[in-house]
Coordinates of C-alpha atoms and ligand atoms in Angstrom, one line a residue:
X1 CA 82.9 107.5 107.5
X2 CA 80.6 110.7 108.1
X3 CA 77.1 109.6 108.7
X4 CA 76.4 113.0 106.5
X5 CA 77.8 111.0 103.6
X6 CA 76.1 107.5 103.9
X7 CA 73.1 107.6 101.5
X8 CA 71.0 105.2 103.0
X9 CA 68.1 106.6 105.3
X10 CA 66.6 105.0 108.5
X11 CA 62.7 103.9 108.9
X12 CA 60.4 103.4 111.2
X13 CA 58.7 100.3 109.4
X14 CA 59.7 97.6 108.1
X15 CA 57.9 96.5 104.2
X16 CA 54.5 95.4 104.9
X17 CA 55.2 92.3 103.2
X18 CA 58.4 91.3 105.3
X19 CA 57.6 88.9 108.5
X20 CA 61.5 88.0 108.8
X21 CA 62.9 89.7 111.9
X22 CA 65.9 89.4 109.8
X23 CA 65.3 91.7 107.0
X24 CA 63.0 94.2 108.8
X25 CA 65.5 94.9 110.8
X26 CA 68.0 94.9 108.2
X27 CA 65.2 97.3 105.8
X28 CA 64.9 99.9 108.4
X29 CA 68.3 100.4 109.8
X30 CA 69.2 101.0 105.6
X31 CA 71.7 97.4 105.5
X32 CA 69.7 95.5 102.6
X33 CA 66.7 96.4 100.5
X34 CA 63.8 94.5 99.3
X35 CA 64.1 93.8 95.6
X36 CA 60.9 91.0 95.7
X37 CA 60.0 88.2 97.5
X38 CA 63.1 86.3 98.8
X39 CA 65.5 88.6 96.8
X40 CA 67.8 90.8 98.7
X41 CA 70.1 94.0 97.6
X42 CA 73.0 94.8 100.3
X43 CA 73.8 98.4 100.5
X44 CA 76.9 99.7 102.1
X45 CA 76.4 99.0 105.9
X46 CA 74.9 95.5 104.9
X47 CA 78.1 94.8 102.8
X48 CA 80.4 96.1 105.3
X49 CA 78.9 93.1 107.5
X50 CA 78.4 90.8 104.9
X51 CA 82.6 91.4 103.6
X52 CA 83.3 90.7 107.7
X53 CA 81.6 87.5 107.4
X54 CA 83.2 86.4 104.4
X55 CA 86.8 87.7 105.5
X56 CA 86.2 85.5 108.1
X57 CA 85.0 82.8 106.5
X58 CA 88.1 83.2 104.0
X59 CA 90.6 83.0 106.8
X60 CA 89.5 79.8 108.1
X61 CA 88.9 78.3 104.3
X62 CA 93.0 79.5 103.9
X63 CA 93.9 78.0 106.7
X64 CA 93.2 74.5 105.9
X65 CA 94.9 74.6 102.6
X66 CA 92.4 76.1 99.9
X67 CA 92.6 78.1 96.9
X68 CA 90.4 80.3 95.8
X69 CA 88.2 80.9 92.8
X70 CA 85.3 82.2 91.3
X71 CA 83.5 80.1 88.7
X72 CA 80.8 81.5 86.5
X73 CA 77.2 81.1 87.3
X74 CA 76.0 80.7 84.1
X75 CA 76.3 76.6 83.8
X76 CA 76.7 74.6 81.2
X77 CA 74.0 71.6 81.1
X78 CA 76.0 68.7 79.7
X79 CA 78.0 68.0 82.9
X80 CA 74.1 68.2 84.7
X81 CA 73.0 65.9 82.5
X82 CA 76.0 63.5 82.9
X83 CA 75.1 63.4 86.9
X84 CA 71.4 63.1 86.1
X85 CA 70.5 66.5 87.8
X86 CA 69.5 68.7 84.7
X87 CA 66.5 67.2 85.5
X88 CA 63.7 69.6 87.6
X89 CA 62.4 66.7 89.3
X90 CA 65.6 65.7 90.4
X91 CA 66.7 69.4 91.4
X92 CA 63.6 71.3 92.5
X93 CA 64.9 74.7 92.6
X94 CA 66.7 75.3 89.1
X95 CA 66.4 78.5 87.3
X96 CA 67.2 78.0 83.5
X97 CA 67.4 80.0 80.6
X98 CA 67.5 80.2 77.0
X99 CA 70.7 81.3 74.7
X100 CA 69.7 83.7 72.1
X101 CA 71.6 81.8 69.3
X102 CA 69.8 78.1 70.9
X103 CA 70.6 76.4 73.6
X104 CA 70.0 76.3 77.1
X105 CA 72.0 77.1 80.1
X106 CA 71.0 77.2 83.8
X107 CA 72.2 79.4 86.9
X108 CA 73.8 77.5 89.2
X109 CA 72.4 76.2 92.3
X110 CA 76.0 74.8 93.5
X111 CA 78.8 73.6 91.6
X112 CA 79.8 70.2 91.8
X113 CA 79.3 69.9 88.7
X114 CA 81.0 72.3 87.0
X115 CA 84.6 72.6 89.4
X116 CA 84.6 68.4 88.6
X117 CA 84.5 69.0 85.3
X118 CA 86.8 71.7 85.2
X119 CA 89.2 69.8 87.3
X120 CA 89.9 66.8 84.9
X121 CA 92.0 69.6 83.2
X122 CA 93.8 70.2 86.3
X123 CA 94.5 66.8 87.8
X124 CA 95.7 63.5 86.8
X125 CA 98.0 61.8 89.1
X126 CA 98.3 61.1 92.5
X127 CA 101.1 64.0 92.4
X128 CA 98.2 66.2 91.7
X129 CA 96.2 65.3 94.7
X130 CA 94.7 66.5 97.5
X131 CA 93.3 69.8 96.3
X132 CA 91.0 71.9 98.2
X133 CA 89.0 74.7 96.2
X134 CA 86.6 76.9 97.2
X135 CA 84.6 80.4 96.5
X136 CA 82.3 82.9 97.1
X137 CA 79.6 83.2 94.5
X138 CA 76.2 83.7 93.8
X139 CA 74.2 80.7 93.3
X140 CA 70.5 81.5 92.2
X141 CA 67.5 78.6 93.6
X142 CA 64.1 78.7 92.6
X143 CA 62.8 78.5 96.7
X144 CA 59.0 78.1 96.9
X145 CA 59.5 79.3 100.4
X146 CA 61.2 82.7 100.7
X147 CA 59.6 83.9 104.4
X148 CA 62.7 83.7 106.3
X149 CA 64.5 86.9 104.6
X150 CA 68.2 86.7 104.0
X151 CA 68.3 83.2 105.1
X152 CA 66.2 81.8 102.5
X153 CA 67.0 84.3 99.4
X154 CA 66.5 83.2 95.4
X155 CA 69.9 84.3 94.8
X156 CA 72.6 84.3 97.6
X157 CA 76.1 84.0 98.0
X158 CA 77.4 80.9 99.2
X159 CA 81.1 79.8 100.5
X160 CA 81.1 76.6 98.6
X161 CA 84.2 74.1 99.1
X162 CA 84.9 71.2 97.2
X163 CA 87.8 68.4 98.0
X164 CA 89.6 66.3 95.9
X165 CA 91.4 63.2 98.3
X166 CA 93.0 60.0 96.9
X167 CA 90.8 58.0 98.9
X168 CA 88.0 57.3 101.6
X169 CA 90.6 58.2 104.4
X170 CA 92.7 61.0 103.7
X171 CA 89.3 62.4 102.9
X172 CA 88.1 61.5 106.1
X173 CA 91.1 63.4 107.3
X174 CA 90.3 66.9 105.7
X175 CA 86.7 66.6 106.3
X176 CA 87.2 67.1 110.2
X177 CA 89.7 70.0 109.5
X178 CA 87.0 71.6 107.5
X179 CA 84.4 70.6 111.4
X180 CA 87.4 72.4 113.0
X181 CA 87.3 75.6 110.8
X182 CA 83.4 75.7 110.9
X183 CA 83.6 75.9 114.7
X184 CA 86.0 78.4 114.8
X185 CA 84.0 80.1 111.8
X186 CA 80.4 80.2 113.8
X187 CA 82.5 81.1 117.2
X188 CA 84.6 84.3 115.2
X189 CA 80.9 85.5 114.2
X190 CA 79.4 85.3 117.8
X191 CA 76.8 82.2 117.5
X192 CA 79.6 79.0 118.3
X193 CA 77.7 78.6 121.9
X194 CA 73.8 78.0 120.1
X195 CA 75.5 76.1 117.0
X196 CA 75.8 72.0 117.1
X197 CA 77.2 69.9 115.0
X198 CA 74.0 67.8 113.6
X199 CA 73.5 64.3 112.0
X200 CA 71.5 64.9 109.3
X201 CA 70.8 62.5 106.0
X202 CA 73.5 61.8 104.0
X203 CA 72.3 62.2 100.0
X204 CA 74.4 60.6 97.2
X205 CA 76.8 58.5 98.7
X206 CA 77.7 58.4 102.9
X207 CA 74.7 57.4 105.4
X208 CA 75.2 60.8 107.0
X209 CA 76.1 64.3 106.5
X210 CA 76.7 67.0 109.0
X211 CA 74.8 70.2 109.1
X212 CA 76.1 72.9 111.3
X213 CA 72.6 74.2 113.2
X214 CA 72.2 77.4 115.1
X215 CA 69.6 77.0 117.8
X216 CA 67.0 79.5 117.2
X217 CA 62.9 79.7 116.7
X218 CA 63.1 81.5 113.6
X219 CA 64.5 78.8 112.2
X220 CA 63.1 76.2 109.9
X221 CA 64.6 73.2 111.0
X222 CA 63.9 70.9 113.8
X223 CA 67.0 69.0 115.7
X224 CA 67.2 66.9 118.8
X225 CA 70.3 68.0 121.1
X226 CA 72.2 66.7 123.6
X227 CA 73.8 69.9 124.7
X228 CA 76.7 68.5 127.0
X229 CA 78.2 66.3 123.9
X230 CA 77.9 69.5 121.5
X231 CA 75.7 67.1 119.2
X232 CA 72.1 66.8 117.3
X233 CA 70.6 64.6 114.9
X234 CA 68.2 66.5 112.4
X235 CA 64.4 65.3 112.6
X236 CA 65.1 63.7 109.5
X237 CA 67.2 61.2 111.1
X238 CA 65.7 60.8 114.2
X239 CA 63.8 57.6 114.1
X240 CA 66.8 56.0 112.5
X241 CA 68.4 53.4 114.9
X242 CA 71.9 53.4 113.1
X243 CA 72.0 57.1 113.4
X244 CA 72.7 56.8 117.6
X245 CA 75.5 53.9 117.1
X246 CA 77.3 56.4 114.3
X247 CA 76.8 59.3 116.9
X248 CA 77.2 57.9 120.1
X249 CA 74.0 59.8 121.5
X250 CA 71.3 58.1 123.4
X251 CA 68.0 59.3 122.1
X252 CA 66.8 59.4 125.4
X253 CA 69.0 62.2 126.2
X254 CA 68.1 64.6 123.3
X255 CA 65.9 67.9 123.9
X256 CA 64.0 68.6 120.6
X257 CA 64.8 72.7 119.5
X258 CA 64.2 74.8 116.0
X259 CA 67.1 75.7 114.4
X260 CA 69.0 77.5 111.5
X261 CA 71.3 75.2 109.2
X262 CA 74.1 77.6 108.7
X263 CA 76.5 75.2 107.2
X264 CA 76.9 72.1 106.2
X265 CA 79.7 69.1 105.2
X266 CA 78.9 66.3 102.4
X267 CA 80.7 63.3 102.0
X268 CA 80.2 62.7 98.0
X269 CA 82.9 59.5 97.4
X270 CA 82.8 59.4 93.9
X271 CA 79.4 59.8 93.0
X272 CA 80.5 62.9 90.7
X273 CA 83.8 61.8 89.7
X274 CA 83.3 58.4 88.3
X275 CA 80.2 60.2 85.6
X276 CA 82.4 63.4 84.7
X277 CA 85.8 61.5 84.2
X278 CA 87.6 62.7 87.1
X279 CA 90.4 60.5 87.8
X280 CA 94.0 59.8 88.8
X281 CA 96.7 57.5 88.0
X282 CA 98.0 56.1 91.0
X283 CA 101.5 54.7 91.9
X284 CA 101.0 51.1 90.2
X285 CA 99.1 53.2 87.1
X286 CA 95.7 51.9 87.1
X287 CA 93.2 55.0 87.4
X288 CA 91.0 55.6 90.3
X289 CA 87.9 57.8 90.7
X290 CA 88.8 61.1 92.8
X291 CA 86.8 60.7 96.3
X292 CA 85.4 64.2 96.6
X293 CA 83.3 66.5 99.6
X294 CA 81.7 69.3 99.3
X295 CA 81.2 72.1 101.7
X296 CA 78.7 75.1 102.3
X297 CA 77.6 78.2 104.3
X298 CA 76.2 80.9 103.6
X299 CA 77.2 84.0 105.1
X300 CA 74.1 86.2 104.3
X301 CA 72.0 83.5 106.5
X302 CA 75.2 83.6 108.9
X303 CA 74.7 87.1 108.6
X304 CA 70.2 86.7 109.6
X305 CA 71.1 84.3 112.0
X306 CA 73.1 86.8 114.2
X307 CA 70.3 89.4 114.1
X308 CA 67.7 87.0 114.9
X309 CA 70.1 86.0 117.8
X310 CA 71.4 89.0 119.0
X311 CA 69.5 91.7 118.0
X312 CA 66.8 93.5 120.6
X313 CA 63.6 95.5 120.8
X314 CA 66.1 98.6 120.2
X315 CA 67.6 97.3 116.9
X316 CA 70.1 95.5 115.5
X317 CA 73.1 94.1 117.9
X318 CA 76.5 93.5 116.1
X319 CA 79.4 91.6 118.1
X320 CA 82.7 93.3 117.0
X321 CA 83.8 90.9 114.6
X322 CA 80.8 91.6 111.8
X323 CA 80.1 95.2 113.2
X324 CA 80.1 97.9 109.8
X325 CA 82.3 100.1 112.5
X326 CA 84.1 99.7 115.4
X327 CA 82.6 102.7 116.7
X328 CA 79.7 104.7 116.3
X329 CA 80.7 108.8 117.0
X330 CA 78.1 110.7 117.9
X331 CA 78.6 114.6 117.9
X332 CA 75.5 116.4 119.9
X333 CA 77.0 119.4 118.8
X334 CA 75.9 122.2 116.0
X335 CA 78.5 122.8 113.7
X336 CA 81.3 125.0 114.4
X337 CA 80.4 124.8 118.4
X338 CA 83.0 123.5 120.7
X339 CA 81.4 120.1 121.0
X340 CA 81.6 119.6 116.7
X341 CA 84.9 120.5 117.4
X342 CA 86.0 118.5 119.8
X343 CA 84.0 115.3 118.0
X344 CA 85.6 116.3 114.4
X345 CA 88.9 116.2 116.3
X346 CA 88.5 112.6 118.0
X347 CA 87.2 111.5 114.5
X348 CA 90.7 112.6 113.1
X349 CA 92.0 110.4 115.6
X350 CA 90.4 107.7 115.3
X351 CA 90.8 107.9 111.6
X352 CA 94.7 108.3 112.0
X353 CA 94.5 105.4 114.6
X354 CA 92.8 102.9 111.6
X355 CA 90.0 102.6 114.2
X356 CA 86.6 101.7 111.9
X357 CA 84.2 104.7 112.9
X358 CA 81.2 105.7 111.7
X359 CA 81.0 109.9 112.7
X360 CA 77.1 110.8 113.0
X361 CA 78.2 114.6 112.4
X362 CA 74.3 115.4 111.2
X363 CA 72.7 118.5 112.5
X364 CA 69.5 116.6 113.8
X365 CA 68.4 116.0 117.5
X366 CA 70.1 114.1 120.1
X367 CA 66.9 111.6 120.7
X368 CA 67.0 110.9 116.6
X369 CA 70.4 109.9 116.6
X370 CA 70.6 107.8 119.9
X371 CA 67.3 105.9 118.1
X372 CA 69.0 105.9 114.8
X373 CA 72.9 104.5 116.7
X374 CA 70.6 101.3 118.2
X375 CA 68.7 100.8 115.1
X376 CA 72.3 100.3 113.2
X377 CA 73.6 98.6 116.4
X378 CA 77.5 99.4 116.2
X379 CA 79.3 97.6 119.1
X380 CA 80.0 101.0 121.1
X381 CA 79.2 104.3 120.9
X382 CA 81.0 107.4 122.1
X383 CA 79.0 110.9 122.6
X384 CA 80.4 113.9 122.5
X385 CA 78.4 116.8 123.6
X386 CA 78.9 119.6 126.2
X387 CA 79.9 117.6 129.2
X388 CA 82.4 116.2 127.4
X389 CA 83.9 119.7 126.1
X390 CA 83.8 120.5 129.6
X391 CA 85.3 117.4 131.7
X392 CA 87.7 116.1 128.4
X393 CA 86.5 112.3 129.2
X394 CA 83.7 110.8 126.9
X395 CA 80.8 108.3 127.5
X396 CA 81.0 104.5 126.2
X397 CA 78.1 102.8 125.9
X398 CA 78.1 99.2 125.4
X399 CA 75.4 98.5 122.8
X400 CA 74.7 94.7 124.0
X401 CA 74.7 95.9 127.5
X402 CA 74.1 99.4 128.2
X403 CA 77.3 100.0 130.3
X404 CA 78.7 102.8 130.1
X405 CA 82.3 103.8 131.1
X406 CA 83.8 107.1 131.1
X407 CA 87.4 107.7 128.9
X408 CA 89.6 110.3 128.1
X409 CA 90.4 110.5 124.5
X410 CA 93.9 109.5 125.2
X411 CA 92.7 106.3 127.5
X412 CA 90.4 105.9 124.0
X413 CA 92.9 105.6 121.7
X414 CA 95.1 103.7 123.5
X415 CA 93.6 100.5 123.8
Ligands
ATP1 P1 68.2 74.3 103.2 O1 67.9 72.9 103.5 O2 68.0 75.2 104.3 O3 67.5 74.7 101.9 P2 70.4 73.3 101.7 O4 70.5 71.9 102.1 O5 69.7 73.6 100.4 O6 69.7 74.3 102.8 P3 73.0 73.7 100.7 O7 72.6 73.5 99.3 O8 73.9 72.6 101.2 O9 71.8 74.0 101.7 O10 73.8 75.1 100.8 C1 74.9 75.3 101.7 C2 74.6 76.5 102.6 O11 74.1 77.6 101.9 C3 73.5 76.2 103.6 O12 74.0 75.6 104.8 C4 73.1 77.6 104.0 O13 74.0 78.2 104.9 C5 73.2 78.3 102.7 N1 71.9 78.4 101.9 C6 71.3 77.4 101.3 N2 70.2 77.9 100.7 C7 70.1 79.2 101.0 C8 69.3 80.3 100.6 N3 68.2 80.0 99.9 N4 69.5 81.6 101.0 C9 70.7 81.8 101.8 N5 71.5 80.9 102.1 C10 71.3 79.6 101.8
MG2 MG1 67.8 74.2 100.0

């Protein structure tokens, strides 16, 4: 893509308003804007990263056998009220809404309730079961606290899972695929070293539930680690004897940190089930409740975790796997001189080659542009100016580390 082309603009300041490292960051190298307090537009670098994330994300669900959908957020309350959580002082952070014609609906804050219902269409026999389904969609909450930027937005996307298993132990089974795919999830995304599996409290129906948590002080959790066995236990938890038999952690050992819950898994048994109808027939024909989990991230706070991470005093810092572009181009020449040239040329080639560049082909000065490429933070970039016209090899700088190796466009494109 020519940098001429991308309508987002580049600031200096961050919103007034905004303390999140996260979203100022994000503000001023032109990824997301500021709609209000805690509510976030993407614009197209932003997406670019954001659609990484999620391709990622939607790898690792595929992998362990789910399906895909995309269920409305507009929910109906009778299956709410059926569970007992239409109520606001059951679930703090509802948004609801009138119907025109009467009624009331609400936007979804997570759908348990809605997929179970749904799926009493879909299943009724053992024959029928497991069944893993997930999304991406937007689920809307009602935060009181919306400081933390993208990480804590009013309406965000979330990767929500749900599993369907005959009983207690096949689900038990799936649920530490789904531990598997998280690692390889928050590893692929360039945060797996700072992120432990955490004990945290359980909710409807098992003891405990696992949070994934991403070591970090802008984070508003608090988790006690013990960093050799890859475990926490979420403050929540931590006075709780049983908590260190079901973990096999010595509380002694742990070393309190703040951290980021990027994900989390939930046992639910059949606490949704057994009140929306949601049953099978098993081989002797007696029906049983479906024994269900549920399963979340969301990859816009993946996405602020990795700046507040990686990012530094410079700008934003993208590992390759979420980066907008591969490559950030930068011509220091004035168009139609031999360095434009030469740098429209190796854009060509890159195109052709299905390398993702972004081609910074605007006729302002050298110091703007080197500011501008570490603002956006794109893994590498390559300058092309009059020394390279001259020699033919091109400088590659490394925007984590500053290293800079020399290529040929040929050694480029090769690797
Ligand atoms: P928290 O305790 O931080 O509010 P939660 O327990 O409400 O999180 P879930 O309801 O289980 O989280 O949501 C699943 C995942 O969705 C979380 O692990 C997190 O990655 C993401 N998430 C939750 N709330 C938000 C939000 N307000 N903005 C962005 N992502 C969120
Ligand atoms: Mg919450």
């Amino acid at each position: 893509m020519r940098q001429s082309k991308l309508f987002t603009r580049t600031r200096r300041e961050a919103p007034s308003d905004e303390v999140a490292k996260n979203a100022q960051l994000l503000v001023r190298a032109g990824y997301i804007h500021k709609e209000m307090a805690g509510v976030y537009d993407y614009l197209p670098l932003g997406l670019r990263t954001l659609n990484k994330i999620i391709g990622i994300i939607r790898e690792e669900m595929q992998a362990i056998g789910g399906e895909e959908v995309f269920l409305s957020a507009l929910q109906n309350p009778e299956p709410w009220k059926k569970s007992g959580r239409w109520d606001d002082k059951v679930i703090d952070v509802w948004f609801k809404t009138q119907l025109k014609n009467g009624g009331e609906l609400g936007l979804g804050n997570t759908h348990e309730e809605a997929l179970t219902a749904l799926m009493t269409e879909h299943i009724s026999s053992y024959k029928d079961l497991p069944r893993y389904v997930y999304q991406f969609q937007n689920k809307f909450r009602n935060e009181t606290r919306a400081k933390s930027g993208i990480m804590r937005a009013r309406e965000f996307i979330m990767k929500d899972l749900y599993s369907f298993s005959a009983d207690a132990a096949s689900h038990d089974a799936f649920y530490e695929n789904v531990a598997v795919a998280y690692e390889n999830i928050f590893k692929r995304v360039g945060i797996g070293a700072q992120t432990y599996r955490t004990f945290a409290s359980g909710g409807s129906f098992s003891k405990y539930s696992h949070e994934y948590q991403t070591v970090c002080d802008a984070g508003e959790d608090v988790i006690y680690i013990d960093a050799a066995k890859r475990l926490a236990v979420n403050k929540e938890v931590y006075d709780d004897q049983e908590v260190y038999a079901a973990s096999g952690l010595t509380k002694e050992n742990l070393t309190e940190a703040k951290a980021i819950e990027v994900g989390n898994i939930f046992t639910l048994g059949t606490r949704f089930s057994e009140v929306l109808g949601l049953s099978y027939k098993g081989a002797e024909g007696k029906p049983k409740p479906i024994f269900m989990g549920s399963y979340g991230i969301g990859p816009g706070r993946l996405m602020g975790t990795i700046v507040e991470l990686l990012s530094d005093e410079k700008g934003l810092v993208w590992p390759e796997s979420v980066a907008p572009f591969a490559v950030h181009l930068v011509s220091l020449g004035k168009s139609g001189d031999d360095a434009s040239q030469l740098a429209d040329a190796l854009y060509e080639d890159f195109v052709k080659a299905g390398v993702e560049v972004l081609y910074d082909d605007r006729d302002t000065s050298a110091g703007q542009k080197f500011a501008e490429s570490d603002l956006i933070g794109i893994p590498k970039r390559i300058v092309v100016g009059r020394d390279a016209v001259a020699t033919g090899t091109f400088e590659v700088v490394d925007r984590a580390t500053s290293a800079v190796v020399k290529k040929t466009r040929v050694e480029f494109l090769a690797q």
